[in-house]
């Protein structure tokens, strides 16, 4: 059974707008527009989109914070709003703008309270807490009040709090915000190990595309309240119509792009190193790298080459653009 099941889910808000001098009227704003998706147990799914695309609204409906305007949603077999208390024992949530830690208490004092809230015995929560503290290097600031922690330290504490009760589903909103590169990688390794070893399902929203590439096999791209893409990361390039770039170093200089006799669909981008290095872009849906290389090799001897894929940020930007046209 899917751990998340969303069918024709929508949410609209009523806002007030100007209707002339001294007059205002209500206007319906659609934050989410009839989205459908499922997430299977043990999956790691990236849920990404621009600010205002509908990510946070979706997450709030999944966790029972918001009531859908229409459609159906089940999470861990529960209807999130009427069964919110039961659902809370099955999920862990990290919101970048909200804390589940006690602001004025030392960090370590929050975990016994959280263990009691989840009805865990000390024999259950304490070994788990020690494991999490060790894995995320919390020891050096466990006695520091939460309000005195840096953003990166607090986020590590928040992730530990979300995982304390071994939830089936963990929803993470910007989990690596404020972390340095080493801390980011350690947290990614921990989350990946948690998923592989315990079967924990991860739903990740972030603007750091390195988190998506490192943790997720599948990505959902939401734009203007609709799902613009649902599939593997590798499929983003094809859907977005992105081009690849081939950089070739020739054995002898060629100073004119016309001499390379490129096939239709390949575009010569630049000449560098006094005619030695040439950059050629092409659409992988129309041409293979082998075809482009064969054309270049027929005109000049290739000494070295490299292929450059578009980065994920570029692909997502292109996907947004195509979804709005």
Coordinates of C-alpha atoms in Angstrom, one line a residue:
X1 CA 0.0 0.0 0.0
X2 CA 1.4 3.5 -0.8
X3 CA 2.6 5.5 2.1
X4 CA 1.3 8.7 0.5
X5 CA -1.7 8.6 -1.8
X6 CA -3.0 11.9 -3.3
X7 CA -5.9 12.1 -5.8
X8 CA -7.2 15.3 -7.4
X9 CA -6.0 17.3 -4.4
X10 CA -6.8 21.0 -4.5
X11 CA -6.7 23.9 -2.1
X12 CA -7.9 27.4 -2.6
X13 CA -7.7 30.5 -0.3
X14 CA -10.0 33.5 -0.2
X15 CA -8.1 36.8 -0.3
X16 CA -9.3 40.4 -0.4
X17 CA -8.4 42.6 -3.3
X18 CA -9.2 46.2 -4.2
X19 CA -12.4 46.8 -6.3
X20 CA -12.1 50.5 -6.6
X21 CA -12.1 53.4 -4.2
X22 CA -13.0 52.3 -0.6
X23 CA -14.2 48.9 -2.0
X24 CA -12.8 45.4 -1.6
X25 CA -13.9 42.1 -2.9
X26 CA -13.1 38.4 -2.2
X27 CA -10.9 36.5 -4.7
X28 CA -10.2 32.8 -4.8
X29 CA -6.5 32.0 -5.1
X30 CA -5.7 28.4 -6.1
X31 CA -2.5 27.3 -4.4
X32 CA -2.9 23.6 -5.4
X33 CA -4.8 22.5 -8.5
X34 CA -5.9 18.9 -8.7
X35 CA -2.6 17.1 -8.2
X36 CA -2.2 13.3 -8.2
X37 CA 0.8 11.2 -7.0
X38 CA 1.7 8.3 -4.8
X39 CA 4.8 7.5 -2.8
X40 CA 5.7 3.9 -2.0
X41 CA 7.3 2.8 1.3
X42 CA 11.1 3.3 1.3
X43 CA 11.1 5.8 -1.5
X44 CA 13.1 9.0 -1.4
X45 CA 11.2 11.7 -3.3
X46 CA 12.2 15.3 -4.0
X47 CA 9.2 17.7 -4.1
X48 CA 10.6 20.9 -5.6
X49 CA 9.3 24.1 -7.1
X50 CA 9.7 27.9 -7.1
X51 CA 8.5 30.0 -4.1
X52 CA 4.7 30.1 -4.3
X53 CA 4.5 27.0 -6.5
X54 CA 2.4 25.1 -3.9
X55 CA 4.9 23.0 -2.1
X56 CA 4.2 24.2 1.4
X57 CA 0.5 24.0 0.9
X58 CA 0.8 20.4 -0.2
X59 CA 2.9 19.5 2.8
X60 CA 0.5 21.1 5.2
X61 CA -2.4 19.1 3.7
X62 CA -0.3 15.9 4.0
X63 CA 0.4 16.5 7.7
X64 CA -3.1 17.6 8.6
X65 CA -2.4 21.3 9.2
X66 CA -4.6 22.3 6.3
X67 CA -8.0 20.9 5.1
X68 CA -8.1 20.3 1.3
X69 CA -10.7 22.2 -0.6
X70 CA -11.3 19.0 -2.7
X71 CA -9.8 15.7 -3.5
X72 CA -8.5 12.9 -1.4
X73 CA -5.3 12.3 0.6
X74 CA -4.1 9.4 2.8
X75 CA -0.8 9.3 4.6
X76 CA 0.4 6.1 6.3
X77 CA -3.1 4.8 5.9
X78 CA -4.7 7.8 7.8
X79 CA -6.8 10.7 6.7
X80 CA -4.5 13.5 7.9
X81 CA -7.0 16.0 9.3
X82 CA -9.5 13.8 11.4
X83 CA -6.7 11.3 12.3
X84 CA -4.0 13.8 12.9
X85 CA -2.9 12.5 16.4
X86 CA -2.6 8.9 15.1
X87 CA -0.7 10.2 12.1
X88 CA 1.7 12.1 14.2
X89 CA 3.1 8.9 15.6
X90 CA 3.9 7.6 12.1
X91 CA 5.6 10.6 10.6
X92 CA 8.4 13.0 11.4
X93 CA 8.4 16.5 10.1
X94 CA 11.1 19.2 9.9
X95 CA 9.9 22.6 8.9
X96 CA 12.5 25.2 8.4
X97 CA 10.4 28.0 9.9
X98 CA 8.9 26.0 12.8
X99 CA 10.6 24.3 15.7
X100 CA 9.6 21.3 17.8
X101 CA 12.4 22.0 20.3
X102 CA 11.8 23.9 23.5
X103 CA 13.4 27.3 22.9
X104 CA 14.6 28.1 26.4
X105 CA 15.7 24.6 27.4
X106 CA 19.1 23.0 26.8
X107 CA 18.8 21.0 23.6
X108 CA 19.2 17.6 25.4
X109 CA 16.1 18.4 27.5
X110 CA 13.7 18.4 24.5
X111 CA 14.2 14.7 23.8
X112 CA 12.8 13.1 27.0
X113 CA 9.7 15.3 26.4
X114 CA 9.4 14.3 22.8
X115 CA 9.9 10.6 23.8
X116 CA 7.0 10.9 26.3
X117 CA 4.8 12.6 23.7
X118 CA 5.3 9.7 21.4
X119 CA 4.6 7.3 24.3
X120 CA 8.2 5.8 24.2
X121 CA 9.7 4.2 27.3
X122 CA 13.1 5.4 28.4
X123 CA 14.5 2.1 27.2
X124 CA 13.3 3.0 23.7
X125 CA 14.0 6.7 23.3
X126 CA 17.4 6.9 25.1
X127 CA 19.4 4.5 22.9
X128 CA 17.8 6.1 19.8
X129 CA 18.7 9.5 21.1
X130 CA 22.4 8.5 21.7
X131 CA 22.5 7.1 18.2
X132 CA 21.2 10.2 16.7
X133 CA 23.4 12.5 18.8
X134 CA 26.5 10.5 17.7
X135 CA 25.6 10.4 14.0
X136 CA 24.9 14.1 13.8
X137 CA 27.6 15.4 16.2
X138 CA 25.2 17.0 18.7
X139 CA 27.4 16.3 21.7
X140 CA 29.3 19.6 21.8
X141 CA 26.1 21.7 22.2
X142 CA 23.6 19.4 23.9
X143 CA 23.7 21.5 27.1
X144 CA 23.2 24.8 25.1
X145 CA 19.8 26.4 25.2
X146 CA 18.1 26.0 21.8
X147 CA 17.7 29.8 21.4
X148 CA 21.5 30.2 21.6
X149 CA 22.2 27.6 18.8
X150 CA 23.3 28.6 15.3
X151 CA 20.9 27.8 12.5
X152 CA 22.9 24.8 11.4
X153 CA 23.1 23.4 15.0
X154 CA 19.4 23.8 15.5
X155 CA 18.6 22.1 12.2
X156 CA 20.7 19.1 13.2
X157 CA 18.7 19.0 16.5
X158 CA 15.4 19.3 14.6
X159 CA 16.3 16.4 12.3
X160 CA 17.2 14.3 15.4
X161 CA 13.9 15.2 17.0
X162 CA 11.9 14.2 13.9
X163 CA 13.6 10.8 13.8
X164 CA 13.5 10.0 17.5
X165 CA 10.4 7.8 17.3
X166 CA 11.5 6.0 14.1
X167 CA 8.8 7.3 11.9
X168 CA 7.7 5.5 8.7
X169 CA 7.7 8.8 6.8
X170 CA 10.0 11.8 7.3
X171 CA 9.0 15.1 5.6
X172 CA 12.0 17.4 5.4
X173 CA 11.7 21.1 4.5
X174 CA 15.2 22.6 3.7
X175 CA 17.0 20.1 6.1
X176 CA 20.5 21.3 5.2
X177 CA 19.9 25.0 5.5
X178 CA 22.7 26.8 7.4
X179 CA 25.0 23.7 7.4
X180 CA 28.6 23.8 6.1
X181 CA 29.6 21.4 3.3
X182 CA 31.0 18.8 5.7
X183 CA 27.9 18.8 7.9
X184 CA 25.6 18.7 4.9
X185 CA 27.3 15.6 3.5
X186 CA 27.2 13.9 6.9
X187 CA 23.5 14.6 7.2
X188 CA 22.8 13.3 3.7
X189 CA 24.7 10.1 4.5
X190 CA 22.7 9.6 7.7
X191 CA 19.4 10.2 5.9
X192 CA 20.4 7.8 3.1
X193 CA 21.4 5.1 5.6
X194 CA 18.2 5.6 7.6
X195 CA 16.2 5.0 4.5
X196 CA 18.2 1.9 3.4
X197 CA 18.5 0.3 6.8
X198 CA 15.1 1.0 8.3
X199 CA 12.9 1.5 5.2
X200 CA 12.1 5.1 6.2
X201 CA 10.3 7.0 3.4
X202 CA 11.7 10.5 2.7
X203 CA 9.8 13.4 1.2
X204 CA 12.2 16.3 0.7
X205 CA 11.5 19.9 -0.3
X206 CA 14.6 22.0 -0.8
X207 CA 16.2 24.7 -3.0
X208 CA 19.6 23.0 -2.6
X209 CA 19.6 20.7 -5.6
X210 CA 22.6 18.8 -4.3
X211 CA 20.3 17.4 -1.6
X212 CA 18.0 16.1 -4.4
X213 CA 20.8 14.6 -6.4
X214 CA 22.4 13.0 -3.3
X215 CA 19.2 11.6 -1.7
X216 CA 16.4 11.1 -4.2
X217 CA 15.7 8.6 -7.0
X218 CA 12.5 10.4 -8.0
X219 CA 11.5 14.0 -8.3
X220 CA 8.2 15.8 -8.4
X221 CA 8.3 19.3 -9.8
X222 CA 5.3 21.5 -8.9
X223 CA 4.6 24.8 -10.8
X224 CA 1.7 27.1 -10.2
X225 CA -0.1 24.4 -8.2
X226 CA 0.2 21.6 -10.7
X227 CA 2.6 18.7 -11.1
X228 CA 4.9 19.7 -14.1
X229 CA 7.0 16.5 -13.8
X230 CA 7.0 13.2 -12.0
X231 CA 9.8 10.8 -12.7
X232 CA 13.5 10.0 -12.2
X233 CA 16.1 12.7 -12.1
X234 CA 17.6 11.3 -15.3
X235 CA 14.4 12.0 -17.2
X236 CA 14.3 15.7 -16.4
X237 CA 16.7 16.6 -19.2
X238 CA 14.5 14.9 -21.8
X239 CA 11.3 16.5 -20.6
X240 CA 12.8 19.9 -20.3
X241 CA 14.3 19.7 -23.7
X242 CA 17.8 20.5 -22.4
X243 CA 20.9 20.3 -24.6
X244 CA 24.2 18.6 -24.0
X245 CA 27.6 20.1 -24.7
X246 CA 30.5 18.2 -26.2
X247 CA 34.0 19.8 -25.8
X248 CA 36.6 18.3 -28.1
X249 CA 40.4 18.9 -28.2
X250 CA 41.7 18.5 -31.8
X251 CA 45.2 17.1 -32.6
X252 CA 45.7 20.1 -35.0
X253 CA 44.1 23.5 -34.9
X254 CA 40.9 24.2 -36.8
X255 CA 40.0 27.9 -36.9
X256 CA 36.7 27.8 -38.7
X257 CA 33.6 26.1 -37.4
X258 CA 32.4 25.5 -41.0
X259 CA 35.3 23.0 -41.5
X260 CA 33.9 20.6 -38.9
X261 CA 30.8 19.7 -41.0
X262 CA 28.4 19.3 -38.0
X263 CA 25.2 17.4 -38.6
X264 CA 21.8 19.2 -38.5
X265 CA 20.8 19.9 -34.9
X266 CA 24.3 20.4 -33.6
X267 CA 25.4 24.0 -32.9
X268 CA 29.0 25.2 -32.8
X269 CA 29.4 27.3 -29.6
X270 CA 33.0 28.4 -29.3
X271 CA 36.6 28.0 -30.4
X272 CA 39.4 28.2 -27.8
X273 CA 43.1 27.5 -27.3
X274 CA 43.9 28.9 -30.8
X275 CA 41.7 26.5 -32.6
X276 CA 42.4 23.4 -30.6
X277 CA 39.3 23.3 -28.3
X278 CA 35.8 23.4 -29.8
X279 CA 32.5 23.3 -28.0
X280 CA 29.4 21.9 -29.7
X281 CA 25.9 21.7 -28.2
X282 CA 23.2 19.3 -29.4
X283 CA 19.7 18.0 -28.5
X284 CA 20.1 14.4 -27.3
X285 CA 16.5 13.7 -28.4
X286 CA 17.6 14.3 -32.0
X287 CA 21.3 13.4 -32.1
X288 CA 23.4 11.0 -30.2
X289 CA 26.9 11.9 -28.9
X290 CA 28.3 9.2 -31.1
X291 CA 26.8 10.9 -34.2
X292 CA 28.2 14.3 -33.3
X293 CA 31.6 12.8 -32.6
X294 CA 31.7 10.9 -35.8
X295 CA 31.0 14.0 -37.8
X296 CA 33.8 15.9 -36.1
X297 CA 36.2 13.0 -36.4
X298 CA 35.6 12.8 -40.2
X299 CA 36.9 16.4 -40.5
X300 CA 39.7 16.5 -37.9
X301 CA 41.5 14.1 -35.6
X302 CA 40.1 14.2 -32.0
X303 CA 42.7 14.1 -29.3
X304 CA 40.4 14.3 -26.3
X305 CA 36.7 15.0 -25.5
X306 CA 34.3 15.6 -22.6
X307 CA 30.5 15.7 -22.3
X308 CA 28.7 18.2 -20.1
X309 CA 25.2 17.6 -18.9
X310 CA 23.0 20.6 -17.8
X311 CA 22.8 21.0 -14.1
X312 CA 19.6 20.2 -12.3
X313 CA 18.9 23.9 -11.5
X314 CA 19.0 24.7 -15.2
X315 CA 16.7 21.8 -16.0
X316 CA 14.1 22.8 -13.4
X317 CA 14.1 26.4 -14.7
X318 CA 13.5 25.2 -18.2
X319 CA 10.7 22.9 -17.0
X320 CA 9.0 25.8 -15.3
X321 CA 9.2 27.8 -18.5
X322 CA 7.8 25.0 -20.7
X323 CA 4.9 24.4 -18.2
X324 CA 3.8 28.0 -18.4
X325 CA 3.9 28.3 -22.2

